[in-house]
Amino acid sequence: MGLGRLLHDHAEHADAGGTIDHPRAYEVVASLGYPGGRRAAFTRVATQAKPRPGDRILDVGCGTGYLSRILSPVAGPGGQVTGVDPSPAMIGYARDRAPDNCEYVVAGGEDLPFPDGSFDLVVSTLAVHHIPSEARPAAAREMFRVLRPGGRLLVAEFRPPEHPLLKRLMAMISGPAMDHTPQELLGTLIPDAGFRVEAEGPLPSLLYYVRAVRP
């Protein structure tokens, strides 16, 4: 698949609940999509999530497993990182590269196949805008459900760049995700699901985070 076609498909699917089913091409695009570098951007996201050794971590909308592989060494051998994504192709790619303490499951965020209170930390990065708007409240409630009391949530999304040319480039990659701010995208989604928001704000590389806790 050509790069241009992947960009087009990604833009079409970004706000319509579609899956991205070409992980190798996606990795090429993703490696180019972050000012300052993808590794640095996702390391900052991981830092804001505040993972701890021994944590049971769920990555909702894990894609190729990039963030979960960053979180894996922090969770350590006593912890477990589980990634879920609705695309079998993305999950297959992630499984092929999984560290010993990572596992991956085909599932959507609005119907998580885990018991109540299964995780200490739930992260979701650049995934909410892929969930159909009518299903987002259910996904937020599912993240709440699978967290133990006192468990933490970290959601990160794109924030539109101010420079017009950069904004146009990022819109090619993310499609409708750049048509609104993170505040417009998330609204009151997280507190409405029962979470207590602890912190939020911009991150480098055109990201925005919200960190919350399940009371």
PDB file of C-alpha atoms in Angstrom:
ATOM      1  CA  MET A   1       0.000   0.000   0.000  1.00  0.00           C
ATOM      2  CA  GLY A   2       1.295   3.459  -0.885  1.00  0.00           C
ATOM      3  CA  LEU A   3       1.866   6.143   1.719  1.00  0.00           C
ATOM      4  CA  GLY A   4      -0.717   8.433   0.133  1.00  0.00           C
ATOM      5  CA  ARG A   5      -3.381   5.739   0.222  1.00  0.00           C
ATOM      6  CA  LEU A   6      -2.667   4.989   3.879  1.00  0.00           C
ATOM      7  CA  LEU A   7      -2.994   8.674   4.741  1.00  0.00           C
ATOM      8  CA  HIS A   8      -6.337   8.772   2.948  1.00  0.00           C
ATOM      9  CA  ASP A   9      -7.627   5.656   4.689  1.00  0.00           C
ATOM     10  CA  HIS A  10      -6.498   6.904   8.079  1.00  0.00           C
ATOM     11  CA  ALA A  11      -8.257  10.211   7.552  1.00  0.00           C
ATOM     12  CA  GLU A  12     -11.485   8.465   6.522  1.00  0.00           C
ATOM     13  CA  HIS A  13     -11.442   6.168   9.546  1.00  0.00           C
ATOM     14  CA  ALA A  14     -10.238   8.591  12.197  1.00  0.00           C
ATOM     15  CA  ASP A  15     -13.667   9.718  13.366  1.00  0.00           C
ATOM     16  CA  ALA A  16     -15.843   6.948  12.011  1.00  0.00           C
ATOM     17  CA  GLY A  17     -14.948   3.973  14.171  1.00  0.00           C
ATOM     18  CA  GLY A  18     -12.997   2.239  11.397  1.00  0.00           C
ATOM     19  CA  THR A  19      -9.895   0.198  12.011  1.00  0.00           C
ATOM     20  CA  ILE A  20      -6.433   0.737  10.595  1.00  0.00           C
ATOM     21  CA  ASP A  21      -5.439  -2.582   9.056  1.00  0.00           C
ATOM     22  CA  HIS A  22      -1.981  -1.996   7.569  1.00  0.00           C
ATOM     23  CA  PRO A  23       0.402  -1.954  10.538  1.00  0.00           C
ATOM     24  CA  ARG A  24       3.686  -1.794   8.630  1.00  0.00           C
ATOM     25  CA  ALA A  25       2.603   1.197   6.570  1.00  0.00           C
ATOM     26  CA  TYR A  26       1.090   2.773   9.677  1.00  0.00           C
ATOM     27  CA  GLU A  27       4.442   2.485  11.442  1.00  0.00           C
ATOM     28  CA  VAL A  28       6.101   4.402   8.609  1.00  0.00           C
ATOM     29  CA  VAL A  29       3.532   7.198   8.836  1.00  0.00           C
ATOM     30  CA  ALA A  30       3.652   7.292  12.637  1.00  0.00           C
ATOM     31  CA  SER A  31       7.438   7.601  12.649  1.00  0.00           C
ATOM     32  CA  LEU A  32       7.064  10.851  10.689  1.00  0.00           C
ATOM     33  CA  GLY A  33       4.100  12.307  12.523  1.00  0.00           C
ATOM     34  CA  TYR A  34       5.586  13.662  15.763  1.00  0.00           C
ATOM     35  CA  PRO A  35       7.653  16.852  15.994  1.00  0.00           C
ATOM     36  CA  GLY A  36      10.629  15.908  18.132  1.00  0.00           C
ATOM     37  CA  GLY A  37      10.256  12.190  17.453  1.00  0.00           C
ATOM     38  CA  ARG A  38       7.717   9.488  18.182  1.00  0.00           C
ATOM     39  CA  ARG A  39       9.759   7.818  20.920  1.00  0.00           C
ATOM     40  CA  ALA A  40      10.095  11.054  22.866  1.00  0.00           C
ATOM     41  CA  ALA A  41       6.383  11.811  22.482  1.00  0.00           C
ATOM     42  CA  PHE A  42       5.229   8.421  23.751  1.00  0.00           C
ATOM     43  CA  THR A  43       7.791   8.398  26.558  1.00  0.00           C
ATOM     44  CA  ARG A  44       6.257  11.645  27.805  1.00  0.00           C
ATOM     45  CA  VAL A  45       2.810  10.061  27.637  1.00  0.00           C
ATOM     46  CA  ALA A  46       4.085   7.076  29.607  1.00  0.00           C
ATOM     47  CA  THR A  47       5.621   9.391  32.202  1.00  0.00           C
ATOM     48  CA  GLN A  48       2.311  11.216  32.681  1.00  0.00           C
ATOM     49  CA  ALA A  49       0.581   7.854  33.195  1.00  0.00           C
ATOM     50  CA  LYS A  50       2.833   7.259  36.225  1.00  0.00           C
ATOM     51  CA  PRO A  51       3.231   3.475  35.838  1.00  0.00           C
ATOM     52  CA  ARG A  52       4.650   1.515  38.756  1.00  0.00           C
ATOM     53  CA  PRO A  53       6.515  -1.776  39.050  1.00  0.00           C
ATOM     54  CA  GLY A  54       4.049  -4.630  39.320  1.00  0.00           C
ATOM     55  CA  ASP A  55       1.176  -2.698  37.737  1.00  0.00           C
ATOM     56  CA  ARG A  56      -1.486  -4.437  35.702  1.00  0.00           C
ATOM     57  CA  ILE A  57      -1.817  -2.045  32.762  1.00  0.00           C
ATOM     58  CA  LEU A  58      -4.414  -1.936  29.987  1.00  0.00           C
ATOM     59  CA  ASP A  59      -3.684  -0.069  26.743  1.00  0.00           C
ATOM     60  CA  VAL A  60      -7.001   0.669  25.001  1.00  0.00           C
ATOM     61  CA  GLY A  61      -6.587   1.167  21.263  1.00  0.00           C
ATOM     62  CA  CYS A  62      -3.026  -0.126  21.426  1.00  0.00           C
ATOM     63  CA  GLY A  63      -2.505  -0.294  17.655  1.00  0.00           C
ATOM     64  CA  THR A  64       0.884  -1.829  16.942  1.00  0.00           C
ATOM     65  CA  GLY A  65       1.736  -1.982  20.653  1.00  0.00           C
ATOM     66  CA  TYR A  66       4.192   0.904  20.577  1.00  0.00           C
ATOM     67  CA  LEU A  67       3.178   2.465  23.921  1.00  0.00           C
ATOM     68  CA  SER A  68       2.734  -0.873  25.655  1.00  0.00           C
ATOM     69  CA  ARG A  69       6.321  -1.801  24.775  1.00  0.00           C
ATOM     70  CA  ILE A  70       7.474   1.445  26.414  1.00  0.00           C
ATOM     71  CA  LEU A  71       5.430   0.679  29.542  1.00  0.00           C
ATOM     72  CA  SER A  72       6.567  -2.948  29.711  1.00  0.00           C
ATOM     73  CA  PRO A  73       9.972  -2.414  31.399  1.00  0.00           C
ATOM     74  CA  VAL A  74       8.395  -0.221  34.079  1.00  0.00           C
ATOM     75  CA  ALA A  75       5.724  -2.793  34.927  1.00  0.00           C
ATOM     76  CA  GLY A  76       8.547  -5.315  35.120  1.00  0.00           C
ATOM     77  CA  PRO A  77       8.352  -9.091  35.494  1.00  0.00           C
ATOM     78  CA  GLY A  78       5.849  -8.743  38.336  1.00  0.00           C
ATOM     79  CA  GLY A  79       3.469  -6.686  36.205  1.00  0.00           C
ATOM     80  CA  GLN A  80       1.441  -7.238  33.063  1.00  0.00           C
ATOM     81  CA  VAL A  81       0.639  -4.982  30.103  1.00  0.00           C
ATOM     82  CA  THR A  82      -2.420  -5.905  28.041  1.00  0.00           C
ATOM     83  CA  GLY A  83      -3.227  -4.169  24.772  1.00  0.00           C
ATOM     84  CA  VAL A  84      -6.614  -4.209  23.051  1.00  0.00           C
ATOM     85  CA  ASP A  85      -7.470  -3.029  19.548  1.00  0.00           C
ATOM     86  CA  PRO A  86     -10.348  -3.852  17.184  1.00  0.00           C
ATOM     87  CA  SER A  87      -7.966  -4.527  14.271  1.00  0.00           C
ATOM     88  CA  PRO A  88      -6.713  -8.128  14.048  1.00  0.00           C
ATOM     89  CA  ALA A  89      -3.863  -6.964  11.805  1.00  0.00           C
ATOM     90  CA  MET A  90      -2.611  -4.468  14.386  1.00  0.00           C
ATOM     91  CA  ILE A  91      -2.914  -7.024  17.178  1.00  0.00           C
ATOM     92  CA  GLY A  92      -1.010  -9.591  15.116  1.00  0.00           C
ATOM     93  CA  TYR A  93       1.791  -7.090  14.556  1.00  0.00           C
ATOM     94  CA  ALA A  94       1.899  -6.279  18.277  1.00  0.00           C
ATOM     95  CA  ARG A  95       1.945  -9.949  19.285  1.00  0.00           C
ATOM     96  CA  ASP A  96       4.906 -10.638  17.025  1.00  0.00           C
ATOM     97  CA  ARG A  97       6.901  -8.020  18.953  1.00  0.00           C
ATOM     98  CA  ALA A  98       5.507  -8.584  22.448  1.00  0.00           C
ATOM     99  CA  PRO A  99       7.868  -8.605  25.446  1.00  0.00           C
ATOM    100  CA  ASP A 100       7.335 -11.410  27.953  1.00  0.00           C
ATOM    101  CA  ASN A 101       4.984  -9.382  30.145  1.00  0.00           C
ATOM    102  CA  CYS A 102       2.780  -8.093  27.284  1.00  0.00           C
ATOM    103  CA  GLU A 103      -0.277  -9.695  25.740  1.00  0.00           C
ATOM    104  CA  TYR A 104      -2.702  -8.462  23.095  1.00  0.00           C
ATOM    105  CA  VAL A 105      -6.419  -9.053  22.549  1.00  0.00           C
ATOM    106  CA  VAL A 106      -8.731  -8.131  19.663  1.00  0.00           C
ATOM    107  CA  ALA A 107     -11.458  -6.000  21.265  1.00  0.00           C
ATOM    108  CA  GLY A 108     -13.083  -2.598  21.072  1.00  0.00           C
ATOM    109  CA  GLY A 109     -12.928  -0.044  23.850  1.00  0.00           C
ATOM    110  CA  GLU A 110     -16.686  -0.024  24.341  1.00  0.00           C
ATOM    111  CA  ASP A 111     -16.796  -3.776  25.172  1.00  0.00           C
ATOM    112  CA  LEU A 112     -13.692  -4.762  27.120  1.00  0.00           C
ATOM    113  CA  PRO A 113     -13.468  -8.538  27.763  1.00  0.00           C
ATOM    114  CA  PHE A 114     -12.115  -8.292  31.318  1.00  0.00           C
ATOM    115  CA  PRO A 115     -13.650  -8.641  34.799  1.00  0.00           C
ATOM    116  CA  ASP A 116     -14.359  -5.635  36.985  1.00  0.00           C
ATOM    117  CA  GLY A 117     -11.306  -4.202  38.746  1.00  0.00           C
ATOM    118  CA  SER A 118      -8.759  -6.105  36.641  1.00  0.00           C
ATOM    119  CA  PHE A 119      -6.223  -3.282  36.206  1.00  0.00           C
ATOM    120  CA  ASP A 120      -4.232  -0.713  38.165  1.00  0.00           C
ATOM    121  CA  LEU A 121      -3.743   1.623  35.202  1.00  0.00           C
ATOM    122  CA  VAL A 122      -5.610   2.185  31.931  1.00  0.00           C
ATOM    123  CA  VAL A 123      -4.028   4.209  29.132  1.00  0.00           C
ATOM    124  CA  SER A 124      -5.563   5.253  25.825  1.00  0.00           C
ATOM    125  CA  THR A 125      -3.483   7.246  23.377  1.00  0.00           C
ATOM    126  CA  LEU A 126      -4.819   8.632  20.084  1.00  0.00           C
ATOM    127  CA  ALA A 127      -7.707   6.176  20.248  1.00  0.00           C
ATOM    128  CA  VAL A 128     -10.788   8.094  21.415  1.00  0.00           C
ATOM    129  CA  HIS A 129     -11.157   9.880  18.082  1.00  0.00           C
ATOM    130  CA  HIS A 130     -11.386   6.481  16.348  1.00  0.00           C
ATOM    131  CA  ILE A 131     -14.380   5.443  18.477  1.00  0.00           C
ATOM    132  CA  PRO A 132     -17.741   6.542  17.051  1.00  0.00           C
ATOM    133  CA  SER A 133     -18.991   9.502  19.061  1.00  0.00           C
ATOM    134  CA  GLU A 134     -22.101   7.654  20.210  1.00  0.00           C
ATOM    135  CA  ALA A 135     -19.953   4.812  21.619  1.00  0.00           C
ATOM    136  CA  ARG A 136     -17.437   6.976  23.509  1.00  0.00           C
ATOM    137  CA  PRO A 137     -19.446   7.189  26.755  1.00  0.00           C
ATOM    138  CA  ALA A 138     -19.654   3.382  26.842  1.00  0.00           C
ATOM    139  CA  ALA A 139     -15.893   3.125  26.277  1.00  0.00           C
ATOM    140  CA  ALA A 140     -15.206   5.540  29.132  1.00  0.00           C
ATOM    141  CA  ARG A 141     -17.513   3.563  31.421  1.00  0.00           C
ATOM    142  CA  GLU A 142     -15.710   0.349  30.434  1.00  0.00           C
ATOM    143  CA  MET A 143     -12.346   1.882  31.332  1.00  0.00           C
ATOM    144  CA  PHE A 144     -13.838   2.842  34.701  1.00  0.00           C
ATOM    145  CA  ARG A 145     -15.271  -0.641  35.233  1.00  0.00           C
ATOM    146  CA  VAL A 146     -12.060  -2.573  34.606  1.00  0.00           C
ATOM    147  CA  LEU A 147     -10.010  -0.346  36.927  1.00  0.00           C
ATOM    148  CA  ARG A 148      -9.750  -1.216  40.596  1.00  0.00           C
ATOM    149  CA  PRO A 149     -10.809   1.481  43.075  1.00  0.00           C
ATOM    150  CA  GLY A 150      -7.924   3.932  43.232  1.00  0.00           C
ATOM    151  CA  GLY A 151      -6.791   2.887  39.750  1.00  0.00           C
ATOM    152  CA  ARG A 152      -5.504   5.507  37.339  1.00  0.00           C
ATOM    153  CA  LEU A 153      -6.494   6.586  33.838  1.00  0.00           C
ATOM    154  CA  LEU A 154      -4.408   8.441  31.251  1.00  0.00           C
ATOM    155  CA  VAL A 155      -5.985   9.567  27.977  1.00  0.00           C
ATOM    156  CA  ALA A 156      -3.895  11.389  25.379  1.00  0.00           C
ATOM    157  CA  GLU A 157      -5.138  12.923  22.142  1.00  0.00           C
ATOM    158  CA  PHE A 158      -3.925  15.209  19.373  1.00  0.00           C
ATOM    159  CA  ARG A 159      -4.054  18.954  19.834  1.00  0.00           C
ATOM    160  CA  PRO A 160      -4.168  20.980  16.608  1.00  0.00           C
ATOM    161  CA  PRO A 161      -0.964  22.861  15.757  1.00  0.00           C
ATOM    162  CA  GLU A 162      -1.190  26.606  15.347  1.00  0.00           C
ATOM    163  CA  HIS A 163       0.966  26.892  12.217  1.00  0.00           C
ATOM    164  CA  PRO A 164      -1.306  26.531   9.136  1.00  0.00           C
ATOM    165  CA  LEU A 165       1.096  24.361   7.114  1.00  0.00           C
ATOM    166  CA  LEU A 166       1.780  22.032  10.017  1.00  0.00           C
ATOM    167  CA  LYS A 167      -1.921  21.848  10.770  1.00  0.00           C
ATOM    168  CA  ARG A 168      -2.593  20.792   7.168  1.00  0.00           C
ATOM    169  CA  LEU A 169       0.108  18.099   7.324  1.00  0.00           C
ATOM    170  CA  MET A 170      -1.221  16.686  10.583  1.00  0.00           C
ATOM    171  CA  ALA A 171      -4.767  16.721   9.214  1.00  0.00           C
ATOM    172  CA  MET A 172      -3.549  14.489   6.366  1.00  0.00           C
ATOM    173  CA  ILE A 173      -2.357  11.983   8.950  1.00  0.00           C
ATOM    174  CA  SER A 174      -5.123  12.191  11.526  1.00  0.00           C
ATOM    175  CA  GLY A 175      -8.119  13.374   9.497  1.00  0.00           C
ATOM    176  CA  PRO A 176     -11.066  14.629  11.570  1.00  0.00           C
ATOM    177  CA  ALA A 177      -9.018  14.288  14.767  1.00  0.00           C
ATOM    178  CA  MET A 178      -7.587  17.707  13.928  1.00  0.00           C
ATOM    179  CA  ASP A 179     -10.977  19.290  13.335  1.00  0.00           C
ATOM    180  CA  HIS A 180     -11.482  19.901  17.045  1.00  0.00           C
ATOM    181  CA  THR A 181      -9.489  20.505  20.196  1.00  0.00           C
ATOM    182  CA  PRO A 182      -8.997  17.729  22.770  1.00  0.00           C
ATOM    183  CA  GLN A 183     -11.361  19.600  25.075  1.00  0.00           C
ATOM    184  CA  GLU A 184     -14.049  19.513  22.378  1.00  0.00           C
ATOM    185  CA  LEU A 185     -13.356  15.845  21.631  1.00  0.00           C
ATOM    186  CA  LEU A 186     -13.404  14.649  25.233  1.00  0.00           C
ATOM    187  CA  GLY A 187     -15.852  17.166  26.712  1.00  0.00           C
ATOM    188  CA  THR A 188     -17.067  15.801  30.056  1.00  0.00           C
ATOM    189  CA  LEU A 189     -16.588  12.201  28.936  1.00  0.00           C
ATOM    190  CA  ILE A 190     -14.132  11.251  31.676  1.00  0.00           C
ATOM    191  CA  PRO A 191     -15.862  12.768  34.745  1.00  0.00           C
ATOM    192  CA  ASP A 192     -19.247  11.613  33.425  1.00  0.00           C
ATOM    193  CA  ALA A 193     -17.939   8.022  33.569  1.00  0.00           C
ATOM    194  CA  GLY A 194     -17.210   8.470  37.294  1.00  0.00           C
ATOM    195  CA  PHE A 195     -13.537   9.458  37.218  1.00  0.00           C
ATOM    196  CA  ARG A 196     -11.989  12.259  39.251  1.00  0.00           C
ATOM    197  CA  VAL A 197      -9.733  14.313  36.974  1.00  0.00           C
ATOM    198  CA  GLU A 198      -6.389  15.060  38.640  1.00  0.00           C
ATOM    199  CA  ALA A 199      -4.458  16.847  35.914  1.00  0.00           C
ATOM    200  CA  GLU A 200      -4.595  17.784  32.255  1.00  0.00           C
ATOM    201  CA  GLY A 201      -2.638  19.882  29.819  1.00  0.00           C
ATOM    202  CA  PRO A 202      -0.544  20.028  26.660  1.00  0.00           C
ATOM    203  CA  LEU A 203       2.426  17.811  25.943  1.00  0.00           C
ATOM    204  CA  PRO A 204       5.137  18.329  23.318  1.00  0.00           C
ATOM    205  CA  SER A 205       4.622  16.794  19.890  1.00  0.00           C
ATOM    206  CA  LEU A 206       1.061  18.116  19.536  1.00  0.00           C
ATOM    207  CA  LEU A 207      -0.444  15.973  22.267  1.00  0.00           C
ATOM    208  CA  TYR A 208      -2.783  16.722  25.162  1.00  0.00           C
ATOM    209  CA  TYR A 209      -3.329  14.518  28.219  1.00  0.00           C
ATOM    210  CA  VAL A 210      -5.954  14.001  30.889  1.00  0.00           C
ATOM    211  CA  ARG A 211      -5.007  12.022  34.005  1.00  0.00           C
ATOM    212  CA  ALA A 212      -7.762  10.789  36.295  1.00  0.00           C
ATOM    213  CA  VAL A 213      -8.417   8.302  39.076  1.00  0.00           C
ATOM    214  CA  ARG A 214     -11.277   5.950  39.884  1.00  0.00           C
ATOM    215  CA  PRO A 215     -12.477   6.911  43.404  1.00  0.00           C
TER     216      PRO A 215
END
